[in-house]
């Protein structure tokens, strides 16, 4: 069964460093999403992406964050200058236009900022 | 006030018991999702509902749009059902899901 994959599974970085989290959505999906979950808290929406542009973003998704689909298969989340409070689990998800509401989640990347 | 509330927050059960997890929401929605989060953190989509009832194996999900309430039932619970169960709603004309805080279920043999 097709699945969303994410790499790395765990990323440790120092405060102020840039990180790129990678996702490979399911191949025929056209809508892509990033979510984050700070330890012990609920999952929060960050951004949605369609047709090579951001379609919606939350107030969390400030100028430190960016997303792109560089090569037609990967979908990346970049954090330009990480802060301690960026430590969280980051989940990628994707969906098709036909099943627009049905989102398939990746296993997550745990980001630890020290 | 949270837009999506789940109850209970924590639930323990003996193997074989019937489990019910509740979700109430305060916003208009286009769909409601039930998700399962494993101890390692990964999220699996269980159901997406916009009306009525869905069943998959031992899992049943129902939604009452008028009452803004959904339930997830697990019949004949098993220790492998131990996980966090999360309710999330999709607001019409937006892309985002709004998540509840989750219900931590532990099923003991």
PDB file of N, CA and C in Angstrom, chain B:
ATOM      1  N   UNK B   1     -11.377  28.503  24.828  1.00  0.00           N
ATOM      2  CA  UNK B   1     -12.063  27.209  24.740  1.00  0.00           C
ATOM      3  C   UNK B   1     -11.585  26.486  23.480  1.00  0.00           C
ATOM      4  N   UNK B   2     -11.262  25.177  23.635  1.00  0.00           N
ATOM      5  CA  UNK B   2     -10.835  24.402  22.488  1.00  0.00           C
ATOM      6  C   UNK B   2     -11.999  24.186  21.541  1.00  0.00           C
ATOM      7  N   UNK B   3     -11.701  24.245  20.253  1.00  0.00           N
ATOM      8  CA  UNK B   3     -12.740  24.010  19.260  1.00  0.00           C
ATOM      9  C   UNK B   3     -13.091  22.531  19.147  1.00  0.00           C
ATOM     10  N   UNK B   4     -12.166  21.677  19.533  1.00  0.00           N
ATOM     11  CA  UNK B   4     -12.397  20.234  19.503  1.00  0.00           C
ATOM     12  C   UNK B   4     -12.055  19.680  20.884  1.00  0.00           C
ATOM     13  N   UNK B   5     -13.025  19.075  21.509  1.00  0.00           N
ATOM     14  CA  UNK B   5     -12.837  18.512  22.849  1.00  0.00           C
ATOM     15  C   UNK B   5     -13.042  17.009  22.799  1.00  0.00           C
ATOM     16  N   UNK B   6     -12.151  16.297  23.480  1.00  0.00           N
ATOM     17  CA  UNK B   6     -12.282  14.852  23.542  1.00  0.00           C
ATOM     18  C   UNK B   6     -12.444  14.409  24.980  1.00  0.00           C
ATOM     19  N   UNK B   7     -13.177  13.316  25.137  1.00  0.00           N
ATOM     20  CA  UNK B   7     -13.290  12.708  26.465  1.00  0.00           C
ATOM     21  C   UNK B   7     -13.400  11.206  26.325  1.00  0.00           C
ATOM     22  N   UNK B   8     -12.860  10.453  27.298  1.00  0.00           N
ATOM     23  CA  UNK B   8     -12.017  10.976  28.374  1.00  0.00           C
ATOM     24  C   UNK B   8     -10.617  11.299  27.865  1.00  0.00           C
ATOM     25  N   UNK B   9      -9.804  11.912  28.711  1.00  0.00           N
ATOM     26  CA  UNK B   9      -8.408  12.170  28.331  1.00  0.00           C
ATOM     27  C   UNK B   9      -7.585  10.900  28.412  1.00  0.00           C
ATOM     28  N   UNK B  10      -7.890  10.111  29.424  1.00  0.00           N
ATOM     29  CA  UNK B  10      -7.202   8.835  29.623  1.00  0.00           C
ATOM     30  C   UNK B  10      -8.227   7.745  29.879  1.00  0.00           C
ATOM     31  N   UNK B  11      -7.927   6.569  29.383  1.00  0.00           N
ATOM     32  CA  UNK B  11      -8.860   5.454  29.493  1.00  0.00           C
ATOM     33  C   UNK B  11      -8.074   4.166  29.643  1.00  0.00           C
ATOM     34  N   UNK B  12      -8.408   3.403  30.669  1.00  0.00           N
ATOM     35  CA  UNK B  12      -7.814   2.077  30.796  1.00  0.00           C
ATOM     36  C   UNK B  12      -8.920   1.051  30.707  1.00  0.00           C
ATOM     37  N   UNK B  13      -8.592  -0.095  30.136  1.00  0.00           N
ATOM     38  CA  UNK B  13      -9.593  -1.132  29.938  1.00  0.00           C
ATOM     39  C   UNK B  13      -8.935  -2.496  30.044  1.00  0.00           C
ATOM     40  N   UNK B  14      -9.748  -3.473  30.351  1.00  0.00           N
ATOM     41  CA  UNK B  14      -9.300  -4.866  30.303  1.00  0.00           C
ATOM     42  C   UNK B  14      -9.572  -5.395  28.902  1.00  0.00           C
ATOM     43  N   UNK B  15      -8.698  -6.276  28.472  1.00  0.00           N
ATOM     44  CA  UNK B  15      -8.866  -6.902  27.162  1.00  0.00           C
ATOM     45  C   UNK B  15     -10.279  -7.438  27.023  1.00  0.00           C
ATOM     46  N   UNK B  16     -10.890  -7.173  25.878  1.00  0.00           N
ATOM     47  CA  UNK B  16     -12.235  -7.663  25.613  1.00  0.00           C
ATOM     48  C   UNK B  16     -13.323  -6.640  25.854  1.00  0.00           C
ATOM     49  N   UNK B  17     -12.990  -5.578  26.587  1.00  0.00           N
ATOM     50  CA  UNK B  17     -14.013  -4.571  26.886  1.00  0.00           C
ATOM     51  C   UNK B  17     -14.381  -3.752  25.659  1.00  0.00           C
ATOM     52  N   UNK B  18     -15.587  -3.204  25.705  1.00  0.00           N
ATOM     53  CA  UNK B  18     -16.073  -2.287  24.674  1.00  0.00           C
ATOM     54  C   UNK B  18     -15.656  -0.867  25.076  1.00  0.00           C
ATOM     55  N   UNK B  19     -15.041  -0.166  24.143  1.00  0.00           N
ATOM     56  CA  UNK B  19     -14.477   1.159  24.423  1.00  0.00           C
ATOM     57  C   UNK B  19     -15.249   2.217  23.653  1.00  0.00           C
ATOM     58  N   UNK B  20     -15.495   3.343  24.290  1.00  0.00           N
ATOM     59  CA  UNK B  20     -16.075   4.492  23.593  1.00  0.00           C
ATOM     60  C   UNK B  20     -15.252   5.732  23.897  1.00  0.00           C
ATOM     61  N   UNK B  21     -14.874   6.436  22.854  1.00  0.00           N
ATOM     62  CA  UNK B  21     -14.175   7.713  22.973  1.00  0.00           C
ATOM     63  C   UNK B  21     -15.045   8.765  22.288  1.00  0.00           C
ATOM     64  N   UNK B  22     -15.199   9.894  22.954  1.00  0.00           N
ATOM     65  CA  UNK B  22     -16.102  10.925  22.459  1.00  0.00           C
ATOM     66  C   UNK B  22     -15.360  12.164  21.974  1.00  0.00           C
ATOM     67  N   UNK B  23     -15.966  12.816  20.997  1.00  0.00           N
ATOM     68  CA  UNK B  23     -15.413  14.056  20.443  1.00  0.00           C
ATOM     69  C   UNK B  23     -16.553  15.037  20.222  1.00  0.00           C
ATOM     70  N   UNK B  24     -16.406  16.222  20.753  1.00  0.00           N
ATOM     71  CA  UNK B  24     -17.371  17.298  20.515  1.00  0.00           C
ATOM     72  C   UNK B  24     -16.641  18.477  19.900  1.00  0.00           C
ATOM     73  N   UNK B  25     -17.310  19.173  19.015  1.00  0.00           N
ATOM     74  CA  UNK B  25     -16.667  20.293  18.341  1.00  0.00           C
ATOM     75  C   UNK B  25     -17.624  21.470  18.287  1.00  0.00           C
ATOM     76  N   UNK B  26     -17.067  22.648  18.184  1.00  0.00           N
ATOM     77  CA  UNK B  26     -17.894  23.860  18.289  1.00  0.00           C
ATOM     78  C   UNK B  26     -17.976  24.637  16.984  1.00  0.00           C
ATOM     79  N   UNK B  27     -17.309  24.143  15.943  1.00  0.00           N
ATOM     80  CA  UNK B  27     -17.295  24.848  14.659  1.00  0.00           C
ATOM     81  C   UNK B  27     -18.043  24.041  13.615  1.00  0.00           C
ATOM     82  N   UNK B  28     -18.468  24.718  12.542  1.00  0.00           N
ATOM     83  CA  UNK B  28     -19.014  23.983  11.410  1.00  0.00           C
ATOM     84  C   UNK B  28     -17.901  23.213  10.733  1.00  0.00           C
ATOM     85  N   UNK B  29     -18.217  22.015  10.258  1.00  0.00           N
ATOM     86  CA  UNK B  29     -17.166  21.195   9.675  1.00  0.00           C
ATOM     87  C   UNK B  29     -17.602  20.640   8.324  1.00  0.00           C
ATOM     88  N   UNK B  30     -16.602  20.268   7.525  1.00  0.00           N
ATOM     89  CA  UNK B  30     -16.902  19.535   6.298  1.00  0.00           C
ATOM     90  C   UNK B  30     -16.603  18.047   6.479  1.00  0.00           C
ATOM     91  N   UNK B  31     -15.761  17.718   7.446  1.00  0.00           N
ATOM     92  CA  UNK B  31     -15.443  16.315   7.718  1.00  0.00           C
ATOM     93  C   UNK B  31     -14.797  16.197   9.088  1.00  0.00           C
ATOM     94  N   UNK B  32     -14.881  15.003   9.634  1.00  0.00           N
ATOM     95  CA  UNK B  32     -14.240  14.705  10.912  1.00  0.00           C
ATOM     96  C   UNK B  32     -13.376  13.468  10.732  1.00  0.00           C
ATOM     97  N   UNK B  33     -12.190  13.531  11.308  1.00  0.00           N
ATOM     98  CA  UNK B  33     -11.253  12.419  11.202  1.00  0.00           C
ATOM     99  C   UNK B  33     -11.026  11.796  12.575  1.00  0.00           C
ATOM    100  N   UNK B  34     -10.876  10.491  12.588  1.00  0.00           N
ATOM    101  CA  UNK B  34     -10.337   9.798  13.751  1.00  0.00           C
ATOM    102  C   UNK B  34      -8.966   9.253  13.357  1.00  0.00           C
ATOM    103  N   UNK B  35      -7.999   9.543  14.196  1.00  0.00           N
ATOM    104  CA  UNK B  35      -6.617   9.169  13.934  1.00  0.00           C
ATOM    105  C   UNK B  35      -6.097   8.387  15.124  1.00  0.00           C
ATOM    106  N   UNK B  36      -5.123   7.530  14.847  1.00  0.00           N
ATOM    107  CA  UNK B  36      -4.481   6.758  15.903  1.00  0.00           C
ATOM    108  C   UNK B  36      -3.004   7.120  15.919  1.00  0.00           C
ATOM    109  N   UNK B  37      -2.503   7.473  17.095  1.00  0.00           N
ATOM    110  CA  UNK B  37      -1.085   7.800  17.231  1.00  0.00           C
ATOM    111  C   UNK B  37      -0.422   6.750  18.100  1.00  0.00           C
ATOM    112  N   UNK B  38       0.569   6.089  17.509  1.00  0.00           N
ATOM    113  CA  UNK B  38       1.268   5.020  18.199  1.00  0.00           C
ATOM    114  C   UNK B  38       2.275   5.578  19.187  1.00  0.00           C
ATOM    115  N   UNK B  39       2.718   4.756  20.130  1.00  0.00           N
ATOM    116  CA  UNK B  39       3.703   5.235  21.113  1.00  0.00           C
ATOM    117  C   UNK B  39       4.942   5.848  20.476  1.00  0.00           C
ATOM    118  N   UNK B  40       5.348   5.362  19.309  1.00  0.00           N
ATOM    119  CA  UNK B  40       6.506   5.941  18.632  1.00  0.00           C
ATOM    120  C   UNK B  40       6.225   7.287  17.995  1.00  0.00           C
ATOM    121  N   UNK B  41       4.962   7.683  17.915  1.00  0.00           N
ATOM    122  CA  UNK B  41       4.600   9.000  17.411  1.00  0.00           C
ATOM    123  C   UNK B  41       3.883   9.010  16.080  1.00  0.00           C
ATOM    124  N   UNK B  42       3.996   7.952  15.295  1.00  0.00           N
ATOM    125  CA  UNK B  42       3.381   7.939  13.974  1.00  0.00           C
ATOM    126  C   UNK B  42       1.870   8.023  14.034  1.00  0.00           C
ATOM    127  N   UNK B  43       1.279   8.662  13.035  1.00  0.00           N
ATOM    128  CA  UNK B  43      -0.173   8.865  12.987  1.00  0.00           C
ATOM    129  C   UNK B  43      -0.756   8.052  11.833  1.00  0.00           C
ATOM    130  N   UNK B  44      -1.822   7.345  12.143  1.00  0.00           N
ATOM    131  CA  UNK B  44      -2.539   6.562  11.137  1.00  0.00           C
ATOM    132  C   UNK B  44      -3.974   7.064  11.077  1.00  0.00           C
ATOM    133  N   UNK B  45      -4.457   7.290   9.883  1.00  0.00           N
ATOM    134  CA  UNK B  45      -5.841   7.715   9.719  1.00  0.00           C
ATOM    135  C   UNK B  45      -6.757   6.498   9.830  1.00  0.00           C
ATOM    136  N   UNK B  46      -7.733   6.571  10.729  1.00  0.00           N
ATOM    137  CA  UNK B  46      -8.667   5.459  10.913  1.00  0.00           C
ATOM    138  C   UNK B  46      -9.942   5.666  10.094  1.00  0.00           C
ATOM    139  N   UNK B  47     -10.535   6.833  10.251  1.00  0.00           N
ATOM    140  CA  UNK B  47     -11.801   7.128   9.584  1.00  0.00           C
ATOM    141  C   UNK B  47     -11.846   8.593   9.192  1.00  0.00           C
ATOM    142  N   UNK B  48     -12.580   8.840   8.118  1.00  0.00           N
ATOM    143  CA  UNK B  48     -13.004  10.185   7.797  1.00  0.00           C
ATOM    144  C   UNK B  48     -14.516  10.118   7.615  1.00  0.00           C
ATOM    145  N   UNK B  49     -15.231  10.989   8.323  1.00  0.00           N
ATOM    146  CA  UNK B  49     -16.688  10.959   8.322  1.00  0.00           C
ATOM    147  C   UNK B  49     -17.247  12.331   7.999  1.00  0.00           C
ATOM    148  N   UNK B  50     -18.306  12.366   7.220  1.00  0.00           N
ATOM    149  CA  UNK B  50     -19.070  13.610   7.116  1.00  0.00           C
ATOM    150  C   UNK B  50     -20.507  13.403   7.548  1.00  0.00           C
ATOM    151  N   UNK B  51     -20.915  12.146   7.662  1.00  0.00           N
ATOM    152  CA  UNK B  51     -22.259  11.849   8.174  1.00  0.00           C
ATOM    153  C   UNK B  51     -22.321  10.373   8.550  1.00  0.00           C
ATOM    154  N   UNK B  52     -23.307  10.039   9.396  1.00  0.00           N
ATOM    155  CA  UNK B  52     -23.616   8.639   9.636  1.00  0.00           C
ATOM    156  C   UNK B  52     -22.581   7.855  10.416  1.00  0.00           C
ATOM    157  N   UNK B  53     -22.209   6.721   9.877  1.00  0.00           N
ATOM    158  CA  UNK B  53     -21.452   5.725  10.613  1.00  0.00           C
ATOM    159  C   UNK B  53     -20.535   4.988   9.650  1.00  0.00           C
ATOM    160  N   UNK B  54     -19.347   4.630  10.151  1.00  0.00           N
ATOM    161  CA  UNK B  54     -18.445   3.790   9.374  1.00  0.00           C
ATOM    162  C   UNK B  54     -17.893   2.706  10.273  1.00  0.00           C
ATOM    163  N   UNK B  55     -17.605   1.561   9.671  1.00  0.00           N
ATOM    164  CA  UNK B  55     -17.077   0.422  10.429  1.00  0.00           C
ATOM    165  C   UNK B  55     -15.887  -0.144   9.690  1.00  0.00           C
ATOM    166  N   UNK B  56     -14.857  -0.461  10.470  1.00  0.00           N
ATOM    167  CA  UNK B  56     -13.698  -1.131   9.896  1.00  0.00           C
ATOM    168  C   UNK B  56     -13.174  -2.105  10.928  1.00  0.00           C
ATOM    169  N   UNK B  57     -13.428  -3.375  10.674  1.00  0.00           N
ATOM    170  CA  UNK B  57     -13.002  -4.384  11.635  1.00  0.00           C
ATOM    171  C   UNK B  57     -13.711  -4.192  12.960  1.00  0.00           C
ATOM    172  N   UNK B  58     -12.928  -4.038  14.035  1.00  0.00           N
ATOM    173  CA  UNK B  58     -13.511  -3.853  15.363  1.00  0.00           C
ATOM    174  C   UNK B  58     -13.780  -2.385  15.694  1.00  0.00           C
ATOM    175  N   UNK B  59     -13.494  -1.514  14.769  1.00  0.00           N
ATOM    176  CA  UNK B  59     -13.664  -0.084  15.001  1.00  0.00           C
ATOM    177  C   UNK B  59     -14.937   0.424  14.328  1.00  0.00           C
ATOM    178  N   UNK B  60     -15.662   1.257  15.060  1.00  0.00           N
ATOM    179  CA  UNK B  60     -16.873   1.883  14.527  1.00  0.00           C
ATOM    180  C   UNK B  60     -16.807   3.366  14.868  1.00  0.00           C
ATOM    181  N   UNK B  61     -17.092   4.203  13.889  1.00  0.00           N
ATOM    182  CA  UNK B  61     -17.135   5.640  14.138  1.00  0.00           C
ATOM    183  C   UNK B  61     -18.498   6.167  13.724  1.00  0.00           C
ATOM    184  N   UNK B  62     -19.045   7.037  14.564  1.00  0.00           N
ATOM    185  CA  UNK B  62     -20.334   7.651  14.268  1.00  0.00           C
ATOM    186  C   UNK B  62     -20.205   9.156  14.398  1.00  0.00           C
ATOM    187  N   UNK B  63     -21.080   9.852  13.706  1.00  0.00           N
ATOM    188  CA  UNK B  63     -21.101  11.302  13.819  1.00  0.00           C
ATOM    189  C   UNK B  63     -22.535  11.794  13.788  1.00  0.00           C
ATOM    190  N   UNK B  64     -22.828  12.778  14.641  1.00  0.00           N
ATOM    191  CA  UNK B  64     -24.122  13.445  14.652  1.00  0.00           C
ATOM    192  C   UNK B  64     -23.856  14.919  14.365  1.00  0.00           C
ATOM    193  N   UNK B  65     -24.124  15.312  13.130  1.00  0.00           N
ATOM    194  CA  UNK B  65     -23.781  16.665  12.694  1.00  0.00           C
ATOM    195  C   UNK B  65     -24.585  17.715  13.476  1.00  0.00           C
ATOM    196  N   UNK B  66     -25.861  17.416  13.726  1.00  0.00           N
ATOM    197  CA  UNK B  66     -26.708  18.390  14.432  1.00  0.00           C
ATOM    198  C   UNK B  66     -26.201  18.637  15.839  1.00  0.00           C
ATOM    199  N   UNK B  67     -25.738  17.579  16.503  1.00  0.00           N
ATOM    200  CA  UNK B  67     -25.250  17.713  17.880  1.00  0.00           C
ATOM    201  C   UNK B  67     -23.761  18.026  17.941  1.00  0.00           C
ATOM    202  N   UNK B  68     -23.094  18.056  16.806  1.00  0.00           N
ATOM    203  CA  UNK B  68     -21.649  18.337  16.741  1.00  0.00           C
ATOM    204  C   UNK B  68     -20.887  17.369  17.651  1.00  0.00           C
ATOM    205  N   UNK B  69     -21.111  16.107  17.416  1.00  0.00           N
ATOM    206  CA  UNK B  69     -20.540  15.087  18.276  1.00  0.00           C
ATOM    207  C   UNK B  69     -20.218  13.835  17.459  1.00  0.00           C
ATOM    208  N   UNK B  70     -19.108  13.230  17.800  1.00  0.00           N
ATOM    209  CA  UNK B  70     -18.714  11.981  17.167  1.00  0.00           C
ATOM    210  C   UNK B  70     -18.217  11.025  18.237  1.00  0.00           C
ATOM    211  N   UNK B  71     -18.375   9.746  17.993  1.00  0.00           N
ATOM    212  CA  UNK B  71     -17.844   8.727  18.888  1.00  0.00           C
ATOM    213  C   UNK B  71     -17.042   7.707  18.099  1.00  0.00           C
ATOM    214  N   UNK B  72     -16.001   7.204  18.746  1.00  0.00           N
ATOM    215  CA  UNK B  72     -15.227   6.086  18.217  1.00  0.00           C
ATOM    216  C   UNK B  72     -15.403   4.932  19.180  1.00  0.00           C
ATOM    217  N   UNK B  73     -15.831   3.807  18.650  1.00  0.00           N
ATOM    218  CA  UNK B  73     -16.038   2.623  19.475  1.00  0.00           C
ATOM    219  C   UNK B  73     -15.040   1.547  19.048  1.00  0.00           C
ATOM    220  N   UNK B  74     -14.538   0.831  20.042  1.00  0.00           N
ATOM    221  CA  UNK B  74     -13.693  -0.334  19.781  1.00  0.00           C
ATOM    222  C   UNK B  74     -14.361  -1.518  20.456  1.00  0.00           C
ATOM    223  N   UNK B  75     -14.707  -2.507  19.661  1.00  0.00           N
ATOM    224  CA  UNK B  75     -15.304  -3.716  20.245  1.00  0.00           C
ATOM    225  C   UNK B  75     -14.198  -4.732  20.522  1.00  0.00           C
ATOM    226  N   UNK B  76     -14.409  -5.542  21.553  1.00  0.00           N
ATOM    227  CA  UNK B  76     -13.451  -6.599  21.906  1.00  0.00           C
ATOM    228  C   UNK B  76     -12.027  -6.051  21.928  1.00  0.00           C
ATOM    229  N   UNK B  77     -11.800  -5.058  22.774  1.00  0.00           N
ATOM    230  CA  UNK B  77     -10.495  -4.376  22.795  1.00  0.00           C
ATOM    231  C   UNK B  77      -9.358  -5.357  23.094  1.00  0.00           C
ATOM    232  N   UNK B  78      -8.190  -4.978  22.575  1.00  0.00           N
ATOM    233  CA  UNK B  78      -6.993  -5.817  22.664  1.00  0.00           C
ATOM    234  C   UNK B  78      -5.828  -4.934  23.070  1.00  0.00           C
ATOM    235  N   UNK B  79      -4.829  -5.495  23.765  1.00  0.00           N
ATOM    236  CA  UNK B  79      -3.667  -4.665  24.140  1.00  0.00           C
ATOM    237  C   UNK B  79      -3.037  -3.917  22.975  1.00  0.00           C
ATOM    238  N   UNK B  80      -3.098  -4.474  21.771  1.00  0.00           N
ATOM    239  CA  UNK B  80      -2.502  -3.766  20.640  1.00  0.00           C
ATOM    240  C   UNK B  80      -3.297  -2.517  20.242  1.00  0.00           C
ATOM    241  N   UNK B  81      -4.494  -2.337  20.796  1.00  0.00           N
ATOM    242  CA  UNK B  81      -5.262  -1.116  20.556  1.00  0.00           C
ATOM    243  C   UNK B  81      -4.734   0.047  21.398  1.00  0.00           C
ATOM    244  N   UNK B  82      -3.824  -0.234  22.305  1.00  0.00           N
ATOM    245  CA  UNK B  82      -3.273   0.815  23.168  1.00  0.00           C
ATOM    246  C   UNK B  82      -2.566   1.854  22.313  1.00  0.00           C
ATOM    247  N   UNK B  83      -3.026   3.086  22.419  1.00  0.00           N
ATOM    248  CA  UNK B  83      -2.521   4.180  21.585  1.00  0.00           C
ATOM    249  C   UNK B  83      -3.231   5.460  22.030  1.00  0.00           C
ATOM    250  N   UNK B  84      -2.862   6.557  21.398  1.00  0.00           N
ATOM    251  CA  UNK B  84      -3.621   7.795  21.569  1.00  0.00           C
ATOM    252  C   UNK B  84      -4.558   7.939  20.377  1.00  0.00           C
ATOM    253  N   UNK B  85      -5.817   8.181  20.651  1.00  0.00           N
ATOM    254  CA  UNK B  85      -6.812   8.350  19.598  1.00  0.00           C
ATOM    255  C   UNK B  85      -7.176   9.831  19.510  1.00  0.00           C
ATOM    256  N   UNK B  86      -7.066  10.351  18.311  1.00  0.00           N
ATOM    257  CA  UNK B  86      -7.204  11.795  18.099  1.00  0.00           C
ATOM    258  C   UNK B  86      -8.366  12.063  17.159  1.00  0.00           C
ATOM    259  N   UNK B  87      -9.180  13.019  17.555  1.00  0.00           N
ATOM    260  CA  UNK B  87     -10.269  13.519  16.706  1.00  0.00           C
ATOM    261  C   UNK B  87      -9.789  14.821  16.061  1.00  0.00           C
ATOM    262  N   UNK B  88     -10.053  14.983  14.788  1.00  0.00           N
ATOM    263  CA  UNK B  88      -9.674  16.226  14.101  1.00  0.00           C
ATOM    264  C   UNK B  88     -10.788  16.609  13.142  1.00  0.00           C
ATOM    265  N   UNK B  89     -11.062  17.894  13.040  1.00  0.00           N
ATOM    266  CA  UNK B  89     -12.137  18.354  12.158  1.00  0.00           C
ATOM    267  C   UNK B  89     -11.582  19.271  11.080  1.00  0.00           C
ATOM    268  N   UNK B  90     -12.244  19.233   9.957  1.00  0.00           N
ATOM    269  CA  UNK B  90     -11.883  20.110   8.850  1.00  0.00           C
ATOM    270  C   UNK B  90     -12.962  21.167   8.714  1.00  0.00           C
ATOM    271  N   UNK B  91     -12.520  22.431   8.767  1.00  0.00           N
ATOM    272  CA  UNK B  91     -13.446  23.544   8.627  1.00  0.00           C
ATOM    273  C   UNK B  91     -13.696  23.768   7.139  1.00  0.00           C
ATOM    274  N   UNK B  92     -14.949  24.000   6.749  1.00  0.00           N
ATOM    275  CA  UNK B  92     -15.235  24.215   5.318  1.00  0.00           C
ATOM    276  C   UNK B  92     -14.416  25.360   4.726  1.00  0.00           C
ATOM    277  N   UNK B  93     -14.040  25.184   3.482  1.00  0.00           N
ATOM    278  CA  UNK B  93     -13.328  26.197   2.703  1.00  0.00           C
ATOM    279  C   UNK B  93     -11.940  26.499   3.242  1.00  0.00           C
ATOM    280  N   UNK B  94     -11.421  25.628   4.086  1.00  0.00           N
ATOM    281  CA  UNK B  94     -10.024  25.742   4.508  1.00  0.00           C
ATOM    282  C   UNK B  94      -9.356  24.397   4.293  1.00  0.00           C
ATOM    283  N   UNK B  95      -8.035  24.417   4.342  1.00  0.00           N
ATOM    284  CA  UNK B  95      -7.271  23.178   4.189  1.00  0.00           C
ATOM    285  C   UNK B  95      -6.958  22.520   5.523  1.00  0.00           C
ATOM    286  N   UNK B  96      -7.031  23.311   6.582  1.00  0.00           N
ATOM    287  CA  UNK B  96      -6.437  22.810   7.809  1.00  0.00           C
ATOM    288  C   UNK B  96      -7.366  21.899   8.603  1.00  0.00           C
ATOM    289  N   UNK B  97      -6.725  21.003   9.342  1.00  0.00           N
ATOM    290  CA  UNK B  97      -7.428  20.203  10.331  1.00  0.00           C
ATOM    291  C   UNK B  97      -7.201  20.832  11.706  1.00  0.00           C
ATOM    292  N   UNK B  98      -8.250  20.837  12.519  1.00  0.00           N
ATOM    293  CA  UNK B  98      -8.140  21.278  13.912  1.00  0.00           C
ATOM    294  C   UNK B  98      -8.229  20.027  14.768  1.00  0.00           C
ATOM    295  N   UNK B  99      -7.216  19.841  15.597  1.00  0.00           N
ATOM    296  CA  UNK B  99      -7.081  18.586  16.330  1.00  0.00           C
ATOM    297  C   UNK B  99      -7.555  18.719  17.768  1.00  0.00           C
ATOM    298  N   UNK B 100      -8.096  17.616  18.283  1.00  0.00           N
ATOM    299  CA  UNK B 100      -8.325  17.505  19.713  1.00  0.00           C
ATOM    300  C   UNK B 100      -7.035  17.110  20.405  1.00  0.00           C
ATOM    301  N   UNK B 101      -7.083  17.077  21.727  1.00  0.00           N
ATOM    302  CA  UNK B 101      -5.880  16.778  22.507  1.00  0.00           C
ATOM    303  C   UNK B 101      -5.611  15.284  22.605  1.00  0.00           C
ATOM    304  N   UNK B 102      -6.549  14.477  22.159  1.00  0.00           N
ATOM    305  CA  UNK B 102      -6.311  13.039  22.147  1.00  0.00           C
ATOM    306  C   UNK B 102      -6.822  12.332  23.390  1.00  0.00           C
ATOM    307  N   UNK B 103      -7.096  11.061  23.239  1.00  0.00           N
ATOM    308  CA  UNK B 103      -7.475  10.182  24.350  1.00  0.00           C
ATOM    309  C   UNK B 103      -6.462   9.055  24.403  1.00  0.00           C
ATOM    310  N   UNK B 104      -5.793   8.952  25.545  1.00  0.00           N
ATOM    311  CA  UNK B 104      -4.791   7.888  25.704  1.00  0.00           C
ATOM    312  C   UNK B 104      -5.481   6.632  26.212  1.00  0.00           C
ATOM    313  N   UNK B 105      -5.448   5.593  25.414  1.00  0.00           N
ATOM    314  CA  UNK B 105      -6.086   4.321  25.751  1.00  0.00           C
ATOM    315  C   UNK B 105      -5.029   3.273  26.081  1.00  0.00           C
ATOM    316  N   UNK B 106      -5.209   2.628  27.217  1.00  0.00           N
ATOM    317  CA  UNK B 106      -4.366   1.478  27.568  1.00  0.00           C
ATOM    318  C   UNK B 106      -5.272   0.285  27.811  1.00  0.00           C
ATOM    319  N   UNK B 107      -4.992  -0.779  27.098  1.00  0.00           N
ATOM    320  CA  UNK B 107      -5.761  -2.004  27.264  1.00  0.00           C
ATOM    321  C   UNK B 107      -4.843  -3.056  27.864  1.00  0.00           C
ATOM    322  N   UNK B 108      -5.242  -3.582  29.001  1.00  0.00           N
ATOM    323  CA  UNK B 108      -4.429  -4.574  29.720  1.00  0.00           C
ATOM    324  C   UNK B 108      -4.954  -5.981  29.471  1.00  0.00           C
ATOM    325  N   UNK B 109      -4.000  -6.938  29.405  1.00  0.00           N
ATOM    326  CA  UNK B 109      -4.418  -8.335  29.171  1.00  0.00           C
ATOM    327  C   UNK B 109      -5.212  -8.864  30.366  1.00  0.00           C
TER     328      UNK B 109
END
